[in-house]
Amino acid sequence: MKFRQGLAVTLSLFLGLTLSLDLERVEKARFCTWYLAMNLNPADGHIMDYLECWDQDRFIGTYKEALSKDYLNRVVWSHPISYIALVRHQAGEIDAVKVFRFIQGHKSLLYRFQNDQRKVVTEGGPLQESISAMAQNLEDDPVFSVDGDLAFNWVYANNGVRIVLTGGHLSAADSNDENTHGLGNHISFGEHTGAREISNIHDCPHPSCTNKGGKPIQLQGTDHGVDGRVNSGPVYGNYAIYVSEDATSFPSPGQMLQLELEVEPALRFF
């Protein structure tokens, strides 16, 4: 009798543990993960312009200051992904976010910045666009004041922008108008004075552009080369780049960022 009772208790514990593990697997399967790939602070003294590490296998910054200074995680940067989120934040608190799906999935950001020249890399526009009611400086923000998809490595004449939205002004390949604005800019390759981390939209509504070069350009923050035509401007926030293999939704404005974020998938494409 005691043997049977002991066996029953053991079996009950085993079944309970198995059920618990199964429930844990189901719970984990319900969530997708975003990983912080890059953070841009346009006033931290380090200029993340077009030429600085976007196409290199190199770690920049520290985990401790990942959301307060320029940061690039080389492990995440080289991992195959299908979704990207551009997030403007204030000291880690989400201000605005756009989520996109890549046309070609399962390729790393390192591969894309090494190979996708003047290429529109996402399709269908944002899967999610969320902006805080308290967000400021939206009228000329290079990400949140324009519509469209993402284009990478937009080189034109002797200039280039690493990330730009197609709803803004996209300079022709042979144009030297200095009028394409976004994240990771450089004007006049070969001259250190042309380094510009974040360039705002100004006087350049799509599809025309009234700024034909030579006018003073206002950038965010102080992270840019010394150029008489460039003015330091206010910092609208830090800009974080998150990537995922399967996440299609991102936490809402007001929530706090971390190196990794778990979310429930909003959409499934397969």
PDB file of C-alpha atoms in Angstrom:
ATOM      1  CA  MET A   1       0.000   0.000   0.000  1.00  0.00           C
ATOM      2  CA  LYS A   2       2.766   2.436   0.964  1.00  0.00           C
ATOM      3  CA  PHE A   3       4.606   1.574  -2.259  1.00  0.00           C
ATOM      4  CA  ARG A   4       1.510   2.347  -4.334  1.00  0.00           C
ATOM      5  CA  GLN A   5       0.943   5.614  -2.464  1.00  0.00           C
ATOM      6  CA  GLY A   6       4.574   6.625  -3.023  1.00  0.00           C
ATOM      7  CA  LEU A   7       4.341   5.736  -6.716  1.00  0.00           C
ATOM      8  CA  ALA A   8       1.165   7.781  -7.061  1.00  0.00           C
ATOM      9  CA  VAL A   9       2.819  10.791  -5.428  1.00  0.00           C
ATOM     10  CA  THR A  10       5.868  10.463  -7.666  1.00  0.00           C
ATOM     11  CA  LEU A  11       3.695  10.127 -10.769  1.00  0.00           C
ATOM     12  CA  SER A  12       1.641  13.143  -9.728  1.00  0.00           C
ATOM     13  CA  LEU A  13       4.782  15.235  -9.237  1.00  0.00           C
ATOM     14  CA  PHE A  14       6.158  14.111 -12.602  1.00  0.00           C
ATOM     15  CA  LEU A  15       2.927  14.961 -14.417  1.00  0.00           C
ATOM     16  CA  GLY A  16       2.760  18.302 -12.643  1.00  0.00           C
ATOM     17  CA  LEU A  17       6.347  19.131 -13.651  1.00  0.00           C
ATOM     18  CA  THR A  18       5.699  18.067 -17.260  1.00  0.00           C
ATOM     19  CA  LEU A  19       2.561  20.195 -17.420  1.00  0.00           C
ATOM     20  CA  SER A  20       4.448  23.153 -15.950  1.00  0.00           C
ATOM     21  CA  LEU A  21       7.234  22.822 -18.537  1.00  0.00           C
ATOM     22  CA  ASP A  22       4.698  22.520 -21.357  1.00  0.00           C
ATOM     23  CA  LEU A  23       2.894  25.652 -20.174  1.00  0.00           C
ATOM     24  CA  GLU A  24       6.226  27.484 -19.950  1.00  0.00           C
ATOM     25  CA  ARG A  25       7.060  26.488 -23.532  1.00  0.00           C
ATOM     26  CA  VAL A  26       3.642  27.673 -24.723  1.00  0.00           C
ATOM     27  CA  GLU A  27       4.044  30.947 -22.833  1.00  0.00           C
ATOM     28  CA  LYS A  28       7.487  31.560 -24.352  1.00  0.00           C
ATOM     29  CA  ALA A  29       6.190  30.704 -27.794  1.00  0.00           C
ATOM     30  CA  ARG A  30       3.643  33.505 -27.486  1.00  0.00           C
ATOM     31  CA  PHE A  31       6.348  36.166 -27.314  1.00  0.00           C
ATOM     32  CA  CYS A  32       8.830  37.585 -29.813  1.00  0.00           C
ATOM     33  CA  THR A  33      11.997  39.484 -28.982  1.00  0.00           C
ATOM     34  CA  TRP A  34      13.424  42.808 -30.140  1.00  0.00           C
ATOM     35  CA  TYR A  35      17.177  43.359 -29.785  1.00  0.00           C
ATOM     36  CA  LEU A  36      18.907  46.733 -29.540  1.00  0.00           C
ATOM     37  CA  ALA A  37      21.301  46.955 -32.500  1.00  0.00           C
ATOM     38  CA  MET A  38      22.259  50.640 -32.421  1.00  0.00           C
ATOM     39  CA  ASN A  39      21.665  53.858 -30.515  1.00  0.00           C
ATOM     40  CA  LEU A  40      22.450  57.338 -31.806  1.00  0.00           C
ATOM     41  CA  ASN A  41      22.971  60.278 -29.467  1.00  0.00           C
ATOM     42  CA  PRO A  42      23.660  63.340 -31.633  1.00  0.00           C
ATOM     43  CA  ALA A  43      25.406  65.196 -28.813  1.00  0.00           C
ATOM     44  CA  ASP A  44      27.698  62.708 -27.063  1.00  0.00           C
ATOM     45  CA  GLY A  45      30.941  63.721 -28.775  1.00  0.00           C
ATOM     46  CA  HIS A  46      31.112  60.687 -31.080  1.00  0.00           C
ATOM     47  CA  ILE A  47      30.023  61.233 -34.693  1.00  0.00           C
ATOM     48  CA  MET A  48      28.213  58.213 -36.169  1.00  0.00           C
ATOM     49  CA  ASP A  49      28.220  59.547 -39.719  1.00  0.00           C
ATOM     50  CA  TYR A  50      28.008  57.566 -42.983  1.00  0.00           C
ATOM     51  CA  LEU A  51      31.617  56.380 -42.736  1.00  0.00           C
ATOM     52  CA  GLU A  52      31.592  55.320 -39.088  1.00  0.00           C
ATOM     53  CA  CYS A  53      31.083  51.564 -38.640  1.00  0.00           C
ATOM     54  CA  TRP A  54      27.709  50.995 -40.327  1.00  0.00           C
ATOM     55  CA  ASP A  55      29.318  48.474 -42.688  1.00  0.00           C
ATOM     56  CA  GLN A  56      31.941  47.149 -40.251  1.00  0.00           C
ATOM     57  CA  ASP A  57      31.979  44.269 -37.776  1.00  0.00           C
ATOM     58  CA  ARG A  58      32.838  46.404 -34.763  1.00  0.00           C
ATOM     59  CA  PHE A  59      31.409  47.056 -31.288  1.00  0.00           C
ATOM     60  CA  ILE A  60      30.840  50.689 -30.269  1.00  0.00           C
ATOM     61  CA  GLY A  61      30.010  51.917 -26.774  1.00  0.00           C
ATOM     62  CA  THR A  62      29.104  49.920 -23.665  1.00  0.00           C
ATOM     63  CA  TYR A  63      26.099  47.955 -22.449  1.00  0.00           C
ATOM     64  CA  LYS A  64      25.803  50.325 -19.474  1.00  0.00           C
ATOM     65  CA  GLU A  65      25.439  53.396 -21.698  1.00  0.00           C
ATOM     66  CA  ALA A  66      23.732  51.655 -24.611  1.00  0.00           C
ATOM     67  CA  LEU A  67      20.688  53.927 -24.478  1.00  0.00           C
ATOM     68  CA  SER A  68      22.439  57.172 -23.570  1.00  0.00           C
ATOM     69  CA  LYS A  69      25.384  57.315 -26.004  1.00  0.00           C
ATOM     70  CA  ASP A  70      26.312  56.045 -29.459  1.00  0.00           C
ATOM     71  CA  TYR A  71      26.176  52.248 -29.412  1.00  0.00           C
ATOM     72  CA  LEU A  72      26.473  49.396 -31.891  1.00  0.00           C
ATOM     73  CA  ASN A  73      26.221  45.747 -30.851  1.00  0.00           C
ATOM     74  CA  ARG A  74      28.267  43.770 -33.387  1.00  0.00           C
ATOM     75  CA  VAL A  75      26.572  40.467 -32.444  1.00  0.00           C
ATOM     76  CA  VAL A  76      23.090  41.827 -33.133  1.00  0.00           C
ATOM     77  CA  TRP A  77      24.341  43.778 -36.159  1.00  0.00           C
ATOM     78  CA  SER A  78      25.525  40.572 -37.835  1.00  0.00           C
ATOM     79  CA  HIS A  79      22.475  38.428 -36.971  1.00  0.00           C
ATOM     80  CA  PRO A  80      19.909  37.629 -39.719  1.00  0.00           C
ATOM     81  CA  ILE A  81      16.655  39.531 -39.143  1.00  0.00           C
ATOM     82  CA  SER A  82      13.401  40.345 -40.950  1.00  0.00           C
ATOM     83  CA  TYR A  83      11.989  43.314 -39.004  1.00  0.00           C
ATOM     84  CA  ILE A  84      13.357  46.675 -37.885  1.00  0.00           C
ATOM     85  CA  ALA A  85      12.069  49.354 -35.506  1.00  0.00           C
ATOM     86  CA  LEU A  86      13.267  52.972 -35.447  1.00  0.00           C
ATOM     87  CA  VAL A  87      12.633  54.430 -32.004  1.00  0.00           C
ATOM     88  CA  ARG A  88      13.066  57.997 -30.818  1.00  0.00           C
ATOM     89  CA  HIS A  89      13.380  58.098 -27.042  1.00  0.00           C
ATOM     90  CA  GLN A  90      14.019  60.446 -24.154  1.00  0.00           C
ATOM     91  CA  ALA A  91      16.449  58.893 -21.659  1.00  0.00           C
ATOM     92  CA  GLY A  92      15.096  55.452 -22.525  1.00  0.00           C
ATOM     93  CA  GLU A  93      11.410  56.403 -22.538  1.00  0.00           C
ATOM     94  CA  ILE A  94       9.782  55.785 -25.914  1.00  0.00           C
ATOM     95  CA  ASP A  95       8.773  58.990 -27.675  1.00  0.00           C
ATOM     96  CA  ALA A  96       7.911  57.634 -31.137  1.00  0.00           C
ATOM     97  CA  VAL A  97       8.366  54.372 -33.031  1.00  0.00           C
ATOM     98  CA  LYS A  98       8.015  52.970 -36.551  1.00  0.00           C
ATOM     99  CA  VAL A  99       8.184  49.252 -37.359  1.00  0.00           C
ATOM    100  CA  PHE A 100       9.012  47.944 -40.855  1.00  0.00           C
ATOM    101  CA  ARG A 101       9.247  44.565 -42.589  1.00  0.00           C
ATOM    102  CA  PHE A 102      12.234  43.966 -44.857  1.00  0.00           C
ATOM    103  CA  ILE A 103      11.582  42.941 -48.455  1.00  0.00           C
ATOM    104  CA  GLN A 104      14.332  40.348 -48.122  1.00  0.00           C
ATOM    105  CA  GLY A 105      14.138  38.607 -44.783  1.00  0.00           C
ATOM    106  CA  HIS A 106      16.802  36.760 -42.817  1.00  0.00           C
ATOM    107  CA  LYS A 107      19.698  39.058 -43.703  1.00  0.00           C
ATOM    108  CA  SER A 108      21.732  40.990 -41.152  1.00  0.00           C
ATOM    109  CA  LEU A 109      22.086  44.745 -40.947  1.00  0.00           C
ATOM    110  CA  LEU A 110      25.806  44.286 -41.533  1.00  0.00           C
ATOM    111  CA  TYR A 111      25.077  42.521 -44.829  1.00  0.00           C
ATOM    112  CA  ARG A 112      22.508  45.144 -45.842  1.00  0.00           C
ATOM    113  CA  PHE A 113      24.793  48.118 -45.171  1.00  0.00           C
ATOM    114  CA  GLN A 114      27.632  46.413 -47.009  1.00  0.00           C
ATOM    115  CA  ASN A 115      25.588  45.475 -50.063  1.00  0.00           C
ATOM    116  CA  ASP A 116      22.287  47.359 -50.478  1.00  0.00           C
ATOM    117  CA  GLN A 117      23.389  50.498 -52.314  1.00  0.00           C
ATOM    118  CA  ARG A 118      20.719  53.149 -52.965  1.00  0.00           C
ATOM    119  CA  LYS A 119      18.097  50.522 -52.264  1.00  0.00           C
ATOM    120  CA  VAL A 120      14.573  50.612 -50.824  1.00  0.00           C
ATOM    121  CA  VAL A 121      14.746  47.758 -48.315  1.00  0.00           C
ATOM    122  CA  THR A 122      11.256  47.627 -46.744  1.00  0.00           C
ATOM    123  CA  GLU A 123       7.799  47.425 -48.285  1.00  0.00           C
ATOM    124  CA  GLY A 124       4.221  48.374 -47.436  1.00  0.00           C
ATOM    125  CA  GLY A 125       5.166  51.286 -45.183  1.00  0.00           C
ATOM    126  CA  PRO A 126       5.221  51.012 -41.391  1.00  0.00           C
ATOM    127  CA  LEU A 127       3.539  48.010 -39.767  1.00  0.00           C
ATOM    128  CA  GLN A 128       3.257  50.210 -36.708  1.00  0.00           C
ATOM    129  CA  GLU A 129       3.608  53.946 -36.207  1.00  0.00           C
ATOM    130  CA  SER A 130       3.114  55.213 -32.665  1.00  0.00           C
ATOM    131  CA  ILE A 131       3.877  58.757 -31.524  1.00  0.00           C
ATOM    132  CA  SER A 132       3.418  60.160 -28.035  1.00  0.00           C
ATOM    133  CA  ALA A 133       0.925  62.990 -27.616  1.00  0.00           C
ATOM    134  CA  MET A 134       3.724  64.753 -25.718  1.00  0.00           C
ATOM    135  CA  ALA A 135       6.321  64.363 -28.492  1.00  0.00           C
ATOM    136  CA  GLN A 136       7.879  67.608 -29.713  1.00  0.00           C
ATOM    137  CA  ASN A 137       9.932  68.682 -32.748  1.00  0.00           C
ATOM    138  CA  LEU A 138       8.063  66.487 -35.195  1.00  0.00           C
ATOM    139  CA  GLU A 139       7.754  68.977 -38.042  1.00  0.00           C
ATOM    140  CA  ASP A 140      11.230  68.266 -39.469  1.00  0.00           C
ATOM    141  CA  ASP A 141      12.211  65.007 -37.776  1.00  0.00           C
ATOM    142  CA  PRO A 142      14.034  62.880 -40.399  1.00  0.00           C
ATOM    143  CA  VAL A 143      12.069  59.747 -39.413  1.00  0.00           C
ATOM    144  CA  PHE A 144       8.737  60.879 -38.025  1.00  0.00           C
ATOM    145  CA  SER A 145       7.877  63.873 -40.201  1.00  0.00           C
ATOM    146  CA  VAL A 146       7.813  61.865 -43.443  1.00  0.00           C
ATOM    147  CA  ASP A 147       6.043  58.777 -44.758  1.00  0.00           C
ATOM    148  CA  GLY A 148       7.203  55.873 -46.864  1.00  0.00           C
ATOM    149  CA  ASP A 149       9.588  52.973 -46.540  1.00  0.00           C
ATOM    150  CA  LEU A 150      13.237  52.752 -45.580  1.00  0.00           C
ATOM    151  CA  ALA A 151      16.065  53.144 -48.058  1.00  0.00           C
ATOM    152  CA  PHE A 152      19.651  52.257 -47.166  1.00  0.00           C
ATOM    153  CA  ASN A 153      22.980  53.656 -48.329  1.00  0.00           C
ATOM    154  CA  TRP A 154      21.546  56.529 -50.353  1.00  0.00           C
ATOM    155  CA  VAL A 155      24.736  57.738 -52.056  1.00  0.00           C
ATOM    156  CA  TYR A 156      24.417  60.694 -54.413  1.00  0.00           C
ATOM    157  CA  ALA A 157      27.347  62.420 -56.091  1.00  0.00           C
ATOM    158  CA  ASN A 158      29.956  62.657 -53.325  1.00  0.00           C
ATOM    159  CA  ASN A 159      27.496  62.388 -50.434  1.00  0.00           C
ATOM    160  CA  GLY A 160      25.544  59.694 -48.617  1.00  0.00           C
ATOM    161  CA  VAL A 161      22.916  58.860 -46.002  1.00  0.00           C
ATOM    162  CA  ARG A 162      22.716  55.448 -44.334  1.00  0.00           C
ATOM    163  CA  ILE A 163      18.972  55.457 -43.491  1.00  0.00           C
ATOM    164  CA  VAL A 164      16.393  57.656 -45.197  1.00  0.00           C
ATOM    165  CA  LEU A 165      12.626  57.459 -45.693  1.00  0.00           C
ATOM    166  CA  THR A 166      11.259  57.376 -49.223  1.00  0.00           C
ATOM    167  CA  GLY A 167       8.623  59.978 -48.362  1.00  0.00           C
ATOM    168  CA  GLY A 168      11.383  62.568 -48.065  1.00  0.00           C
ATOM    169  CA  HIS A 169      13.595  64.029 -50.768  1.00  0.00           C
ATOM    170  CA  LEU A 170      15.790  61.396 -52.443  1.00  0.00           C
ATOM    171  CA  SER A 171      18.554  63.056 -54.436  1.00  0.00           C
ATOM    172  CA  ALA A 172      19.375  61.696 -57.878  1.00  0.00           C
ATOM    173  CA  ALA A 173      22.560  59.642 -58.123  1.00  0.00           C
ATOM    174  CA  ASP A 174      24.418  62.411 -59.959  1.00  0.00           C
ATOM    175  CA  SER A 175      22.984  65.304 -57.937  1.00  0.00           C
ATOM    176  CA  ASN A 176      25.160  67.245 -55.531  1.00  0.00           C
ATOM    177  CA  ASP A 177      22.291  69.140 -53.914  1.00  0.00           C
ATOM    178  CA  GLU A 178      23.051  67.948 -50.339  1.00  0.00           C
ATOM    179  CA  ASN A 179      19.327  67.576 -49.756  1.00  0.00           C
ATOM    180  CA  THR A 180      18.745  63.998 -48.655  1.00  0.00           C
ATOM    181  CA  HIS A 181      18.409  63.849 -44.879  1.00  0.00           C
ATOM    182  CA  GLY A 182      18.282  61.018 -42.386  1.00  0.00           C
ATOM    183  CA  LEU A 183      20.483  58.985 -40.041  1.00  0.00           C
ATOM    184  CA  GLY A 184      24.211  58.610 -40.673  1.00  0.00           C
ATOM    185  CA  ASN A 185      25.067  61.389 -43.139  1.00  0.00           C
ATOM    186  CA  HIS A 186      28.232  62.574 -44.835  1.00  0.00           C
ATOM    187  CA  ILE A 187      28.709  65.429 -47.268  1.00  0.00           C
ATOM    188  CA  SER A 188      31.772  65.390 -49.545  1.00  0.00           C
ATOM    189  CA  PHE A 189      33.421  62.042 -48.863  1.00  0.00           C
ATOM    190  CA  GLY A 190      37.092  62.459 -48.056  1.00  0.00           C
ATOM    191  CA  GLU A 191      36.548  65.603 -46.006  1.00  0.00           C
ATOM    192  CA  HIS A 192      36.117  65.145 -42.254  1.00  0.00           C
ATOM    193  CA  THR A 193      34.157  68.408 -42.086  1.00  0.00           C
ATOM    194  CA  GLY A 194      31.254  66.681 -43.862  1.00  0.00           C
ATOM    195  CA  ALA A 195      30.471  64.213 -41.063  1.00  0.00           C
ATOM    196  CA  ARG A 196      26.879  64.568 -39.832  1.00  0.00           C
ATOM    197  CA  GLU A 197      25.124  62.119 -37.520  1.00  0.00           C
ATOM    198  CA  ILE A 198      21.475  63.196 -37.805  1.00  0.00           C
ATOM    199  CA  SER A 199      20.266  65.643 -40.452  1.00  0.00           C
ATOM    200  CA  ASN A 200      16.748  67.060 -40.204  1.00  0.00           C
ATOM    201  CA  ILE A 201      14.252  67.560 -43.001  1.00  0.00           C
ATOM    202  CA  HIS A 202      14.082  71.244 -43.966  1.00  0.00           C
ATOM    203  CA  ASP A 203      12.777  73.090 -46.988  1.00  0.00           C
ATOM    204  CA  CYS A 204      12.642  69.755 -48.816  1.00  0.00           C
ATOM    205  CA  PRO A 205       9.034  68.569 -49.126  1.00  0.00           C
ATOM    206  CA  HIS A 206       8.549  65.555 -51.375  1.00  0.00           C
ATOM    207  CA  PRO A 207       8.605  65.489 -54.376  1.00  0.00           C
ATOM    208  CA  SER A 208      10.239  68.908 -54.824  1.00  0.00           C
ATOM    209  CA  CYS A 209      13.056  70.508 -52.896  1.00  0.00           C
ATOM    210  CA  THR A 210      13.655  74.230 -52.585  1.00  0.00           C
ATOM    211  CA  ASN A 211      17.009  73.946 -50.848  1.00  0.00           C
ATOM    212  CA  LYS A 212      19.459  73.541 -53.728  1.00  0.00           C
ATOM    213  CA  GLY A 213      22.630  73.528 -51.669  1.00  0.00           C
ATOM    214  CA  GLY A 214      24.704  76.261 -50.122  1.00  0.00           C
ATOM    215  CA  LYS A 215      22.116  77.264 -47.494  1.00  0.00           C
ATOM    216  CA  PRO A 216      22.877  76.808 -43.782  1.00  0.00           C
ATOM    217  CA  ILE A 217      21.842  73.352 -42.618  1.00  0.00           C
ATOM    218  CA  GLN A 218      20.605  72.763 -39.078  1.00  0.00           C
ATOM    219  CA  LEU A 219      21.531  69.416 -37.610  1.00  0.00           C
ATOM    220  CA  GLN A 220      20.485  67.754 -34.404  1.00  0.00           C
ATOM    221  CA  GLY A 221      22.989  68.226 -31.623  1.00  0.00           C
ATOM    222  CA  THR A 222      26.697  68.889 -31.905  1.00  0.00           C
ATOM    223  CA  ASP A 223      27.953  65.659 -33.490  1.00  0.00           C
ATOM    224  CA  HIS A 224      29.086  66.916 -36.876  1.00  0.00           C
ATOM    225  CA  GLY A 225      32.171  68.186 -38.646  1.00  0.00           C
ATOM    226  CA  VAL A 226      33.202  71.840 -38.487  1.00  0.00           C
ATOM    227  CA  ASP A 227      31.587  73.517 -41.466  1.00  0.00           C
ATOM    228  CA  GLY A 228      30.538  77.143 -41.820  1.00  0.00           C
ATOM    229  CA  ARG A 229      27.248  76.078 -43.444  1.00  0.00           C
ATOM    230  CA  VAL A 230      26.271  73.757 -40.593  1.00  0.00           C
ATOM    231  CA  ASN A 231      24.520  74.900 -37.439  1.00  0.00           C
ATOM    232  CA  SER A 232      24.174  72.829 -34.264  1.00  0.00           C
ATOM    233  CA  GLY A 233      20.555  72.446 -33.266  1.00  0.00           C
ATOM    234  CA  PRO A 234      18.443  71.030 -30.457  1.00  0.00           C
ATOM    235  CA  VAL A 235      18.475  67.311 -29.718  1.00  0.00           C
ATOM    236  CA  TYR A 236      15.051  65.815 -30.435  1.00  0.00           C
ATOM    237  CA  GLY A 237      16.024  62.619 -28.623  1.00  0.00           C
ATOM    238  CA  ASN A 238      18.180  59.547 -29.008  1.00  0.00           C
ATOM    239  CA  TYR A 239      17.384  57.289 -31.970  1.00  0.00           C
ATOM    240  CA  ALA A 240      17.518  53.549 -31.300  1.00  0.00           C
ATOM    241  CA  ILE A 241      17.457  50.797 -33.909  1.00  0.00           C
ATOM    242  CA  TYR A 242      15.909  47.499 -32.803  1.00  0.00           C
ATOM    243  CA  VAL A 243      15.751  44.338 -34.907  1.00  0.00           C
ATOM    244  CA  SER A 244      13.884  41.047 -34.692  1.00  0.00           C
ATOM    245  CA  GLU A 245      13.428  37.794 -36.539  1.00  0.00           C
ATOM    246  CA  ASP A 246       9.668  37.669 -35.965  1.00  0.00           C
ATOM    247  CA  ALA A 247       8.334  40.601 -33.905  1.00  0.00           C
ATOM    248  CA  THR A 248       5.816  42.791 -35.759  1.00  0.00           C
ATOM    249  CA  SER A 249       4.754  45.086 -32.904  1.00  0.00           C
ATOM    250  CA  PHE A 250       6.710  47.298 -30.531  1.00  0.00           C
ATOM    251  CA  PRO A 251       5.999  48.682 -27.036  1.00  0.00           C
ATOM    252  CA  SER A 252       3.991  51.908 -27.011  1.00  0.00           C
ATOM    253  CA  PRO A 253       5.240  55.438 -26.255  1.00  0.00           C
ATOM    254  CA  GLY A 254       5.753  56.032 -22.561  1.00  0.00           C
ATOM    255  CA  GLN A 255       7.263  52.618 -21.928  1.00  0.00           C
ATOM    256  CA  MET A 256      10.933  52.157 -21.094  1.00  0.00           C
ATOM    257  CA  LEU A 257      13.491  50.589 -23.392  1.00  0.00           C
ATOM    258  CA  GLN A 258      15.913  47.802 -22.538  1.00  0.00           C
ATOM    259  CA  LEU A 259      18.586  45.903 -24.435  1.00  0.00           C
ATOM    260  CA  GLU A 260      15.987  43.238 -25.194  1.00  0.00           C
ATOM    261  CA  LEU A 261      12.202  43.591 -25.300  1.00  0.00           C
ATOM    262  CA  GLU A 262       9.605  40.818 -25.430  1.00  0.00           C
ATOM    263  CA  VAL A 263       6.297  41.495 -27.186  1.00  0.00           C
ATOM    264  CA  GLU A 264       3.285  39.575 -28.364  1.00  0.00           C
ATOM    265  CA  PRO A 265       3.169  39.331 -32.162  1.00  0.00           C
ATOM    266  CA  ALA A 266       0.507  41.535 -33.741  1.00  0.00           C
ATOM    267  CA  LEU A 267       0.788  40.047 -37.240  1.00  0.00           C
ATOM    268  CA  ARG A 268       1.892  36.709 -38.692  1.00  0.00           C
ATOM    269  CA  PHE A 269       2.872  36.529 -42.359  1.00  0.00           C
ATOM    270  CA  PHE A 270       3.392  32.780 -42.450  1.00  0.00           C
TER     271      PHE A 270
END
